[in-house]
XYZ file of C-alpha atoms in Angstrom:
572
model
C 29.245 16.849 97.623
C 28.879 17.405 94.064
C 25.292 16.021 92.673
C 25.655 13.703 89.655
C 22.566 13.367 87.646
C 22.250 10.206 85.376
C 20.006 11.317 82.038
C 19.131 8.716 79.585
C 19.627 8.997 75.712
C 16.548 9.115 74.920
C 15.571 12.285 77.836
C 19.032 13.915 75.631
C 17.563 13.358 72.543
C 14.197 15.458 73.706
C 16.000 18.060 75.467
C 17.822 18.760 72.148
C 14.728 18.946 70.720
C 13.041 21.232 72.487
C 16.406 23.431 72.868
C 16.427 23.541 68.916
C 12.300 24.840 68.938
C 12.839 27.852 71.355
C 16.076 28.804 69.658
C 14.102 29.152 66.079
C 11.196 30.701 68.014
C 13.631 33.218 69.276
C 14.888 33.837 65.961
C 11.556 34.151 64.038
C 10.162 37.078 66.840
C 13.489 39.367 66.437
C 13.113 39.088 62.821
C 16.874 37.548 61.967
C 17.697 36.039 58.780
C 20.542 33.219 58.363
C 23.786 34.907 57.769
C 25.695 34.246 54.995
C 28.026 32.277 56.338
C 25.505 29.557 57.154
C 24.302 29.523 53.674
C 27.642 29.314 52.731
C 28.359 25.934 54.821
C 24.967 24.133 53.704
C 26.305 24.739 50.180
C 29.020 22.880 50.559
C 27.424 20.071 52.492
C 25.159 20.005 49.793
C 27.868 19.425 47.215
C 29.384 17.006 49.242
C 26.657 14.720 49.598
C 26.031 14.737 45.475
C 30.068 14.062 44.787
C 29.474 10.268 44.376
C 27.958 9.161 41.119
C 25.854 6.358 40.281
C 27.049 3.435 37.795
C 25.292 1.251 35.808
C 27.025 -2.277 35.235
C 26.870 -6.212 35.021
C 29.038 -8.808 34.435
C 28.334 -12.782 33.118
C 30.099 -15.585 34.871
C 30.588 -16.916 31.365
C 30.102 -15.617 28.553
C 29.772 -19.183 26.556
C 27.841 -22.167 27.199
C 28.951 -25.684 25.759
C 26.199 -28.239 26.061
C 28.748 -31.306 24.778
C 26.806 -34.172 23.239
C 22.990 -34.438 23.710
C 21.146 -37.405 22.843
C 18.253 -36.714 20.071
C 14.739 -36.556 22.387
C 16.594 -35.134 25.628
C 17.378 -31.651 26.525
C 20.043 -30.398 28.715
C 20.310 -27.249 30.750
C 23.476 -24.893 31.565
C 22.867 -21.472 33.459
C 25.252 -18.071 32.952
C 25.218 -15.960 36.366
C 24.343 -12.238 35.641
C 25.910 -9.834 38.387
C 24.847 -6.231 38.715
C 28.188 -4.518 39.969
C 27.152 -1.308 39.798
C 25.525 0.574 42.029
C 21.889 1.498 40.756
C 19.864 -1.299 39.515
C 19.359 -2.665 36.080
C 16.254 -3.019 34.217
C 14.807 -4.142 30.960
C 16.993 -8.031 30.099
C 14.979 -8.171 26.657
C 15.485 -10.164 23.906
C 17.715 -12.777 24.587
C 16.231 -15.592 22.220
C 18.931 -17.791 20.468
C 19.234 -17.833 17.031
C 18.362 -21.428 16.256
C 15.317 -23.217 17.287
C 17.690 -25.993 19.501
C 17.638 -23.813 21.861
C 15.816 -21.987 24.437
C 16.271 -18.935 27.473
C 14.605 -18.431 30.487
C 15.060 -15.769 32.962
C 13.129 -13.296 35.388
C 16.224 -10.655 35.867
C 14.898 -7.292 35.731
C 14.705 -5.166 37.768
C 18.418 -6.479 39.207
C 19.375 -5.003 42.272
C 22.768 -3.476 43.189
C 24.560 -6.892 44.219
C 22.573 -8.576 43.160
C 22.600 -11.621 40.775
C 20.149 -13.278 38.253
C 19.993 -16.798 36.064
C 19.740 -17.212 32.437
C 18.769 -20.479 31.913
C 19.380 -22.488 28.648
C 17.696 -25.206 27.382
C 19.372 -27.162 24.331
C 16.759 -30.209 22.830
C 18.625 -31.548 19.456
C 15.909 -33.385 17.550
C 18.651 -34.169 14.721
C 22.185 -35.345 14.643
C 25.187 -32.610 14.030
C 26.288 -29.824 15.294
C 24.274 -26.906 16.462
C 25.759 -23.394 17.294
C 23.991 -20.217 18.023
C 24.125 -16.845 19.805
C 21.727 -15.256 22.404
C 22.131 -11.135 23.099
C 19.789 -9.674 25.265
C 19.420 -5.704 25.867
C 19.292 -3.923 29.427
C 19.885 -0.792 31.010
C 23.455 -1.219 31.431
C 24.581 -2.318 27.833
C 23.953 -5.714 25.510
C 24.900 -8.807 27.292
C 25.674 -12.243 24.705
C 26.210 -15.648 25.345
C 27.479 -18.247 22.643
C 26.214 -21.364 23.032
C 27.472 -24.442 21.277
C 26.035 -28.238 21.405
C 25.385 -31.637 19.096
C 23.026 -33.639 18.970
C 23.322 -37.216 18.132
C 21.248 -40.457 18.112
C 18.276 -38.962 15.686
C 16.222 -41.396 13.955
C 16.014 -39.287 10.467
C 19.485 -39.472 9.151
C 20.366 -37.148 6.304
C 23.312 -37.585 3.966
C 24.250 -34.308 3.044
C 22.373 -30.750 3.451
C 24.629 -28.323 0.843
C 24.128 -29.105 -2.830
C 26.096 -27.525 -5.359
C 25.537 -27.545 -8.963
C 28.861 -25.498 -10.222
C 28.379 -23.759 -13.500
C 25.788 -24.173 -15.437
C 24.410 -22.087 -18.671
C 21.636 -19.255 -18.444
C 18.287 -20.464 -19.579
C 19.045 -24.764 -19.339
C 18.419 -26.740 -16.697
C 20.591 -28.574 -14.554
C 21.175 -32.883 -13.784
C 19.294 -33.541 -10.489
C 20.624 -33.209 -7.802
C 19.470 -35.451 -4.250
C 19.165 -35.654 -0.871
C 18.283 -38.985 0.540
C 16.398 -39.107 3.734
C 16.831 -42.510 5.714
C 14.993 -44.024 8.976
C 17.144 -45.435 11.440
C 14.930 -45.491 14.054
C 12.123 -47.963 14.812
C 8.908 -45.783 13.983
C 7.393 -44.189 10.975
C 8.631 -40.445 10.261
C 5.989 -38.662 8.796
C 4.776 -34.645 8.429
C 6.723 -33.978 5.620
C 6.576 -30.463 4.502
C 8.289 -27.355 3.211
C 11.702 -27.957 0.649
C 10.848 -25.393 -1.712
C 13.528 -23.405 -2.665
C 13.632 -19.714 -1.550
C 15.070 -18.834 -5.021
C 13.111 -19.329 -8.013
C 16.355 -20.074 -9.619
C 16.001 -23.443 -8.026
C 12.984 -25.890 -8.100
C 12.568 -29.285 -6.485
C 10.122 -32.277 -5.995
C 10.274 -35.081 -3.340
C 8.725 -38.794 -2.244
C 8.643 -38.465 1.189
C 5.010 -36.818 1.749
C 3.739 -40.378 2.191
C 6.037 -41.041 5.687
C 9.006 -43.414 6.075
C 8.869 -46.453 7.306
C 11.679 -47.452 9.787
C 14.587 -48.638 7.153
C 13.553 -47.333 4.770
C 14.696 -43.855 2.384
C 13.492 -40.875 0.723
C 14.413 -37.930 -1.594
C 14.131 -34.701 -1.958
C 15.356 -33.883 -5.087
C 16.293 -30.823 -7.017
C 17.665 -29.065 -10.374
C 19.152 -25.364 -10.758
C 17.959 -23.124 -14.081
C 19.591 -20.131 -13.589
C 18.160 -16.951 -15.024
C 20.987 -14.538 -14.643
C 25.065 -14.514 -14.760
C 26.622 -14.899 -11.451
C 26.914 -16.949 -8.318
C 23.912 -18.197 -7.324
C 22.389 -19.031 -3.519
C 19.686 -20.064 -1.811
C 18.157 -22.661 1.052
C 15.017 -24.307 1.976
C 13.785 -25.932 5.464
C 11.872 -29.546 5.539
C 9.684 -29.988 8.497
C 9.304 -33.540 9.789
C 7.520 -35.296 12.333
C 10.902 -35.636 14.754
C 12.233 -32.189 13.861
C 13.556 -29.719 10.960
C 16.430 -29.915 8.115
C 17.975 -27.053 6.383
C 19.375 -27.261 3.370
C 21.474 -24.910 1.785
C 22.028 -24.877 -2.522
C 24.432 -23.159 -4.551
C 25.087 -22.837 -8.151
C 26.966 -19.894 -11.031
C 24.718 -18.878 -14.291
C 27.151 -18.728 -16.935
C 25.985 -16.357 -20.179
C 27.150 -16.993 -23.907
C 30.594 -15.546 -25.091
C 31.388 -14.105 -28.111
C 34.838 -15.118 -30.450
C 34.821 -13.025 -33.910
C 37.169 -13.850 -35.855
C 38.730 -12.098 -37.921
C 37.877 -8.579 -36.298
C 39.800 -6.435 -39.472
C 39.611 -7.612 -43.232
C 41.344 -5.617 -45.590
C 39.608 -6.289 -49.791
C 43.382 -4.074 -51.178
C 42.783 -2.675 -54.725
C 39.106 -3.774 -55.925
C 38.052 -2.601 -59.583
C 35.419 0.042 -59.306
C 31.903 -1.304 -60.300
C 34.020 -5.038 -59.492
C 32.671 -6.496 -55.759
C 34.576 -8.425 -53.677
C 33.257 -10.638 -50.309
C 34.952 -11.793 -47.043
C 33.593 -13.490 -44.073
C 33.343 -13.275 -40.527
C 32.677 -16.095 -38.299
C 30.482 -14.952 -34.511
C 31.698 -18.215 -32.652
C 29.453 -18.747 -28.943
C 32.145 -20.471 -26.877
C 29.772 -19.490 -23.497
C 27.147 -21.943 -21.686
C 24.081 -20.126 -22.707
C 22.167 -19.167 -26.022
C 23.947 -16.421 -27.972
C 20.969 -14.184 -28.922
C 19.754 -10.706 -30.040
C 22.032 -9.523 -32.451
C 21.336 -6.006 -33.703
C 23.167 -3.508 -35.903
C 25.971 -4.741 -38.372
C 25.403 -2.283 -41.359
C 26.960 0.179 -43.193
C 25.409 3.760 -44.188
C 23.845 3.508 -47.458
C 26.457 6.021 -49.058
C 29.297 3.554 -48.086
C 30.835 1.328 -50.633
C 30.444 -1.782 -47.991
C 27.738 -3.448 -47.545
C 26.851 -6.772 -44.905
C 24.435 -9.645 -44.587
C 24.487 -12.307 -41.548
C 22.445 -15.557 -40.951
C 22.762 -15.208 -37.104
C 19.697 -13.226 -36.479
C 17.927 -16.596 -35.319
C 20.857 -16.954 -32.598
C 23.512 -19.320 -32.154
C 23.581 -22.278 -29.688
C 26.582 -22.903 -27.262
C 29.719 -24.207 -29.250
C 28.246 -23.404 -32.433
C 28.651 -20.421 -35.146
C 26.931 -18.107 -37.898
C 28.635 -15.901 -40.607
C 28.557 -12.158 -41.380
C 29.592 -11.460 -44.739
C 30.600 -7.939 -46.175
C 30.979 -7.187 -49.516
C 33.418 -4.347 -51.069
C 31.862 -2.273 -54.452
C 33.494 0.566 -54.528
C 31.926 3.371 -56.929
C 35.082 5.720 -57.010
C 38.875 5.739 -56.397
C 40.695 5.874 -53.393
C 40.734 4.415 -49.675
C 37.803 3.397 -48.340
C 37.869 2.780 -44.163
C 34.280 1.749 -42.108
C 33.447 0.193 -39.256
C 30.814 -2.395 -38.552
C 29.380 -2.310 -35.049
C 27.047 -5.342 -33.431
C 25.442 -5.811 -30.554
C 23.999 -9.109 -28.624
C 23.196 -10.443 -25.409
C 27.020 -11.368 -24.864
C 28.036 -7.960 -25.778
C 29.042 -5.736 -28.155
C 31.847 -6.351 -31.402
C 33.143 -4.321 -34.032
C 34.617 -4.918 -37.775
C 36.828 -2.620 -38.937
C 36.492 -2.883 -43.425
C 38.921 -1.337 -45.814
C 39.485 -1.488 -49.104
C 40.703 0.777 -52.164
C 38.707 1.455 -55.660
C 41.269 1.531 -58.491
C 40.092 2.553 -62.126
C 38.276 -0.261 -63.973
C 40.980 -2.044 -66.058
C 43.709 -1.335 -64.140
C 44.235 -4.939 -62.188
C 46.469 -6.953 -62.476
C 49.079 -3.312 -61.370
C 52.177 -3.327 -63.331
C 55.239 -4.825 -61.787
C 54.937 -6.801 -58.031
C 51.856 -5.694 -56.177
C 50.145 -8.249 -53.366
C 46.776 -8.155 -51.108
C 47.219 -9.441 -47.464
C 43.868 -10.227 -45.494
C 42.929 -10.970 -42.441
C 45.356 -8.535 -40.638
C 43.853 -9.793 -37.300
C 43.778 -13.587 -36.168
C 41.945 -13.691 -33.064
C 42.331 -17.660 -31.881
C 39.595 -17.176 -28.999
C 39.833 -20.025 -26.169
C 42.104 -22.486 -26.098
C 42.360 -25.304 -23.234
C 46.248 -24.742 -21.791
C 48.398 -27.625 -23.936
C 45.848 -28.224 -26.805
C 46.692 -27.031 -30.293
C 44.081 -24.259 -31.721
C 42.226 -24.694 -35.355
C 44.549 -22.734 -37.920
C 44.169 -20.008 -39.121
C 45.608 -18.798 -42.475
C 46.730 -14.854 -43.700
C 45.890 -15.207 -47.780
C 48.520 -13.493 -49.904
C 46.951 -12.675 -53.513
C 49.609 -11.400 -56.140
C 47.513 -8.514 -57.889
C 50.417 -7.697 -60.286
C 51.292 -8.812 -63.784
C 54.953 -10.028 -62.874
C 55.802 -12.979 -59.959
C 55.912 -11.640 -56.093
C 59.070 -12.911 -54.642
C 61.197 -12.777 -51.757
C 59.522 -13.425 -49.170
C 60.959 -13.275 -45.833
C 59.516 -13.280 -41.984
C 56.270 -14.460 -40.787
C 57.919 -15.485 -37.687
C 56.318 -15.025 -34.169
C 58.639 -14.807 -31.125
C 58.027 -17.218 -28.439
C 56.330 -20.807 -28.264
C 52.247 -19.885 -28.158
C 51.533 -18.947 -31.744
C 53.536 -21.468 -34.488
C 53.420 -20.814 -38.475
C 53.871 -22.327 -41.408
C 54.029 -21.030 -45.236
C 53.750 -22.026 -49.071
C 55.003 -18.415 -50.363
C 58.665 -19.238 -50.736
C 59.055 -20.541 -54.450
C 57.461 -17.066 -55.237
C 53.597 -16.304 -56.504
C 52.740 -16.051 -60.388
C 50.432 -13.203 -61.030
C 46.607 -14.040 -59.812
C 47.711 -16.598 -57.811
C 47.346 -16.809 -53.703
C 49.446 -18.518 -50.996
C 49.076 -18.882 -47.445
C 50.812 -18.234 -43.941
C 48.898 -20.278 -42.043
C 49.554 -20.081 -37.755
C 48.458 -22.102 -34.808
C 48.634 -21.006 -30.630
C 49.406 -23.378 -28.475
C 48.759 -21.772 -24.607
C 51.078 -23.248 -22.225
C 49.093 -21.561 -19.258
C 45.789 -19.914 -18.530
C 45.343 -16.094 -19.739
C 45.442 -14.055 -22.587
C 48.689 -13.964 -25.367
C 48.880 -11.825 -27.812
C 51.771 -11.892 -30.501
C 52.402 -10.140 -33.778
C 54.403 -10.524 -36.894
C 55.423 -8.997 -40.257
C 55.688 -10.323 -43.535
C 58.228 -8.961 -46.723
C 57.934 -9.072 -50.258
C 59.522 -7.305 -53.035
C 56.369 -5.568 -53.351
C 56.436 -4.347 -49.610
C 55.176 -5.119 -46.002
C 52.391 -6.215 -44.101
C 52.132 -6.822 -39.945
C 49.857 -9.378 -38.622
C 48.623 -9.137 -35.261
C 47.565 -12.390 -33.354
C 46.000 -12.900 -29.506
C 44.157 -15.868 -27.822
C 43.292 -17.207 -24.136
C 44.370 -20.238 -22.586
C 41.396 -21.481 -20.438
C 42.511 -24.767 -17.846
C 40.459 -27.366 -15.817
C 37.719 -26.195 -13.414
C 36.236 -28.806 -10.345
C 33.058 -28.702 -9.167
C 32.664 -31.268 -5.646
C 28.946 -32.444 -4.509
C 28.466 -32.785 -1.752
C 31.104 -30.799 0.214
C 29.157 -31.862 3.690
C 28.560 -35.364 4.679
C 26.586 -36.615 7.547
C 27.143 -40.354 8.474
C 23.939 -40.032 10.878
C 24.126 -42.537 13.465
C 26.219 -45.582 14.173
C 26.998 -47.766 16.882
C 30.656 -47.615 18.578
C 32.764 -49.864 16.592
C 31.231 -50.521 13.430
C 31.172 -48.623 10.127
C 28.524 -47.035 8.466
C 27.873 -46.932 4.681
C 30.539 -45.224 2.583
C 29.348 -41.905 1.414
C 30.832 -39.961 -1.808
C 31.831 -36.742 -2.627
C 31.710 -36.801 -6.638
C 34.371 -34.466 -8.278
C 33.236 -33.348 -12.332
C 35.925 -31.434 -14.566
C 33.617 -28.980 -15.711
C 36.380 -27.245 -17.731
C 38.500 -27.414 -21.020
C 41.348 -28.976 -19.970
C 42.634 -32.649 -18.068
C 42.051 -31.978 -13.956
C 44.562 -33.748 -12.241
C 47.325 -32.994 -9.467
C 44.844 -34.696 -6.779
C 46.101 -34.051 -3.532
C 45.126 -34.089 -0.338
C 41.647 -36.199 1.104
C 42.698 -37.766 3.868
C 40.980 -37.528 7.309
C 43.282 -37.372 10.725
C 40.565 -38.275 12.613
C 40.826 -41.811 13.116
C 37.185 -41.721 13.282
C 36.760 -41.402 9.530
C 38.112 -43.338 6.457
C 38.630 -42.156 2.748
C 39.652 -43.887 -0.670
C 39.035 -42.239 -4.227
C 39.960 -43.028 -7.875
C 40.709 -39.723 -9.232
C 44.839 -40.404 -9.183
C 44.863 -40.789 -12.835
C 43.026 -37.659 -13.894
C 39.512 -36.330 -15.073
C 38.994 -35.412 -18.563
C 36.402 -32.774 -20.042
C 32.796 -33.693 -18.691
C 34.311 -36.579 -16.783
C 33.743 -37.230 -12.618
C 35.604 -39.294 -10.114
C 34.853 -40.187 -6.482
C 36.381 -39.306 -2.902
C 34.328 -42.086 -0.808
C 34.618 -41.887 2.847
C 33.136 -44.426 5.853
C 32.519 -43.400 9.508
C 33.834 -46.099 11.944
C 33.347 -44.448 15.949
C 35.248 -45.993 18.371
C 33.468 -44.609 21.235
C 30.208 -42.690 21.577
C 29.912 -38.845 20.734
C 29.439 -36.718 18.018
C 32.476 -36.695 15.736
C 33.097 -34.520 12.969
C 36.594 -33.430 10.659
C 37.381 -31.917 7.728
C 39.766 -32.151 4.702
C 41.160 -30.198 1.741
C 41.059 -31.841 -1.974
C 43.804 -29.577 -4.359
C 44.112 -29.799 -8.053
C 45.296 -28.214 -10.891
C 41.822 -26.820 -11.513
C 41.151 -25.305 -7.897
C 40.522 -26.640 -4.494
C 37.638 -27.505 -2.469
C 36.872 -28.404 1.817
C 34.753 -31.365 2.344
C 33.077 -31.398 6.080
C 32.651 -34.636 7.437
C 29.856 -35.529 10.722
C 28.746 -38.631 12.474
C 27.025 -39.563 15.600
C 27.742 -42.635 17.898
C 25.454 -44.063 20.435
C 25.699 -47.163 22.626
C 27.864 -48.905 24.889
């Protein structure tokens, strides 16, 4: 009978073993080396085993957290899941801190494991009411991971009315109206700590009377006022630290700079006598916000046969003027052309001069002969459907014999209107007038020209001016109601709209509020005039508890401007 013999796995597993030792024993004596084959094979096998790559890789079970509404005092947590679905692990999970102070991160991730997953805890604690919205990115091995977090917190005793000022435009160099903050204690114990509120731009300054605390019911300020020192739009912000949390508050404001209107900008003397003199002025108009200063240059080279004085060198205050005055004395015959060229802190202008010397004796000419001057009427700014000053083009007979037939003067379309006392035909020595108005019937620049006929020839006039319209500026744009109990209505608040422009604002449109949480009226149907201000006044009335905030849109014919609205409501 055939002999079965039972061996173990273990017994096979040392018989191998030993098989394996003698065979390389064997091999070592006789001197063999592995043929090439067999190096050939554990090549392979080598490359085998390295074909599958590693990844790197997670993945967030959200990538946003939304905390609702949190009472003031109380915090609230929310957790994002971080997966590692890659197959090596994943280190470093640094940074990570959100961007606002409301909130906080905790988390112990790295290193994360293949398959494995990690929390990142958030912690939101609103000390104030509103809304607050931040981001949190943190960095690892496998890329940037970033959550959004959003929240509000309501039920804050410190209730502020409004934390974005803007002053509008305002000229370089003067100071602004104040402009407030107020500061109120709805809760039942003294806020105090008061600190910080400077401005971070020295543009702005600011003073307050809160350093002494705030009794419960009662209200502070913080107050400031915007001197601009440049041309240009205008930021900045400042944080107040109290003893139940932090404000911002952001400002805003535009320097506006002088502007120059010369008028007129060519003056023509005609014939002048030589060793006669003739004069003509030249008024520098500052239709800007801010001090019209510096002037420099103006004069002629001391060959020329022109010569200029001016009483503006002490400058010339916003809506006010000074004269330059040139004088013709010509010294030989002929045509005589120069240019006088100013500058000032508004910028640069030029005069263009011209005249002709004729020999002494010879005025008045024989026959018809006339002098036209200004050429130029420059009307500068104009608000859109107001008249401009007049301005008049001189005709001066310098003949011996009467200038008639006069014809034209005319200018095509409605902006620039003119008028005349030539027609019955000028006596020797005498002058008349063509005297013209513009009248812009929108905003931007018109220009318009014209020529006028005698029997002693032709002269063109050229003629431009600027319509300028209405221009709003709304403060506050943000209102914050603070808190407020479920049906009841807190104190109205107002958004205050100024016409800071040239012309009537009106065309009001818009204001209302389709939350049902929030009420508006205003008084600015009717129109604002020049320098004038209206109101937009708005209540918060909850109906349940919550954090409730809207928005609306105020349009006119001078611009448009978005007015945020917030309130917090907390009780039964």
């Amino acid at each position: 009978m055939p002999c079965e013999l039972s061996i173990t796995a273990a017994f096979r597993t040392k018989l191998m073993s030993a098989l394996w030792l003698a065979l390389a024993s064997v091999i070592l004596l006789s001197g063999c080396e592995p043929s090439e084959s067999n190096s050939s094979d554990t090549t392979d096998a080598s490359d085998d085993d390295n074909s599958t790559s590693l990844t790197s890789e997670v993945t967030l079970s959200s990538n946003s957290l939304d905390f609702g509404t949190v009472a003031s005092g109380l915090m609230s947590e929310k957790t994002v899941w971080v997966t590692n679905t890659g197959t090596e692990e994943v280190t470093g999970f640094t940074g990570g801190i959100p961007n606002s102070g409301r909130y906080s991160l905790d988390q112990t991730c790295s290193p994360l494991l293949p398959g494995s997953s990690c929390a990142l805890t958030y912690t939101y604690s609103p000390t104030l009411n509103g809304r607050n919205d931040a981001e949190s990115t943190l960095d690892t091995s496998a890329g940037a991971v970033a959550v959004t977090l959003t929240g509000a917190g309501v039920g804050s005793p410190l209730w502020v009315d409004t934390q974005q000022l803007n002053f509008g435009p305002q000229g370089v160099g003067s100071m602004s109206d104040v402009l407030s903050i107020t500061l109120t204690n709805q809760g039942n114990e003294v806020i105090d700590s008061f600190a910080g509120g400077g401005p971070s731009n020295r543009h702005f300054t600011g003073s307050q009377d809160c350093a002494g605390g705030l009794a419960p019911g009662n209200s502070c300020s913080f107050n400031y006022r915007f001197t601009p020192e440049s041309v240009g739009e205008i930021e900045g912000f400042t944080s107040i630290s109290t003893s139940v949390g932090s404000i911002s508050l952001d400002f805003r404001g535009t320097g506006v700079g002088p502007e120059l209107w010369v008028t007129p900008r060519v003056i023509d003397f005609g014939p002048v006598e030589v060793g006669a003199t003739l004069t003509r002025e030249v008024a520098i108009s500052n239709v800007g916000a801010a001090d019209l200063s510096d002037f420099a240059g103006g004069g002629f080279v001391s060959s020329a046969p022109f010569s200029a004085t001016q009483n503006c060198a002490g400058g010339v205050l916003p809506d006010s003027s000074c004269q330059y005055q040139f004088t013709f004395e010509p010294t030989e015959i002929g045509e005589v052309i120069a240019t006088s060229n100013s500058s000032t802190n508004a910028g640069s202008f030029s005069i263009e001069v011209r005249g002709e010397g004729v020999p002494a004796g010879s005025l008045p000419t024989e026959g018809a002969d006339m002098r036209a001057s200004p050429l130029v009427l420059d009307f500068g700014p104009v608000p859109v459907g107001d008249v401009s000053p007049a301005q008049s083009v001189s005709i001066e007979n310098m003949g011996d014999e009467i200038l008639s037939n006069f014809a034209g003067g005319g200018v095509s379309g409605a902006n620039f209107n003119g008028f005349q006392n030539c027609a019955g035909g000028l006596a020797p020595g005498n002058t008349c007038e063509f005297t013209y108005t513009f009248l812009p019937d929108e905003e931007g620049e018109f220009s318009g020209s014209t020529s006028i006929s005698t029997d002693a020839g032709t002269v063109t006039i050229e003629m431009s001016g600027r319509g300028i319209g209405p221009e709003l500026r709304a403060s506050p744009s943000v209102l914050n109601f603070g808190t407020v109990s479920p049906n009841s209505s807190s104190d109205t608040l107002s958004v205050v709209i100024t016409n800071v422009g040239a012309t009537t604002l009106n065309d009001f449109a818009g204001g209302g509020v389709s939350d049902s949480n929030f009420s508006g009226s205003q008084n600015c149907a009717a129109g604002i005039e020049p320098g004038m201000s209206c109101q937009f006044n708005y209540t918060y009335s909850p109906s349940s508890p919550g954090f409730h905030e809207a928005s609306t849109s105020i349009s006119t014919n001078g611009g448009s401007v978005s007015i945020s609205l917030s309130g917090g409501a907390v009780g039964p």
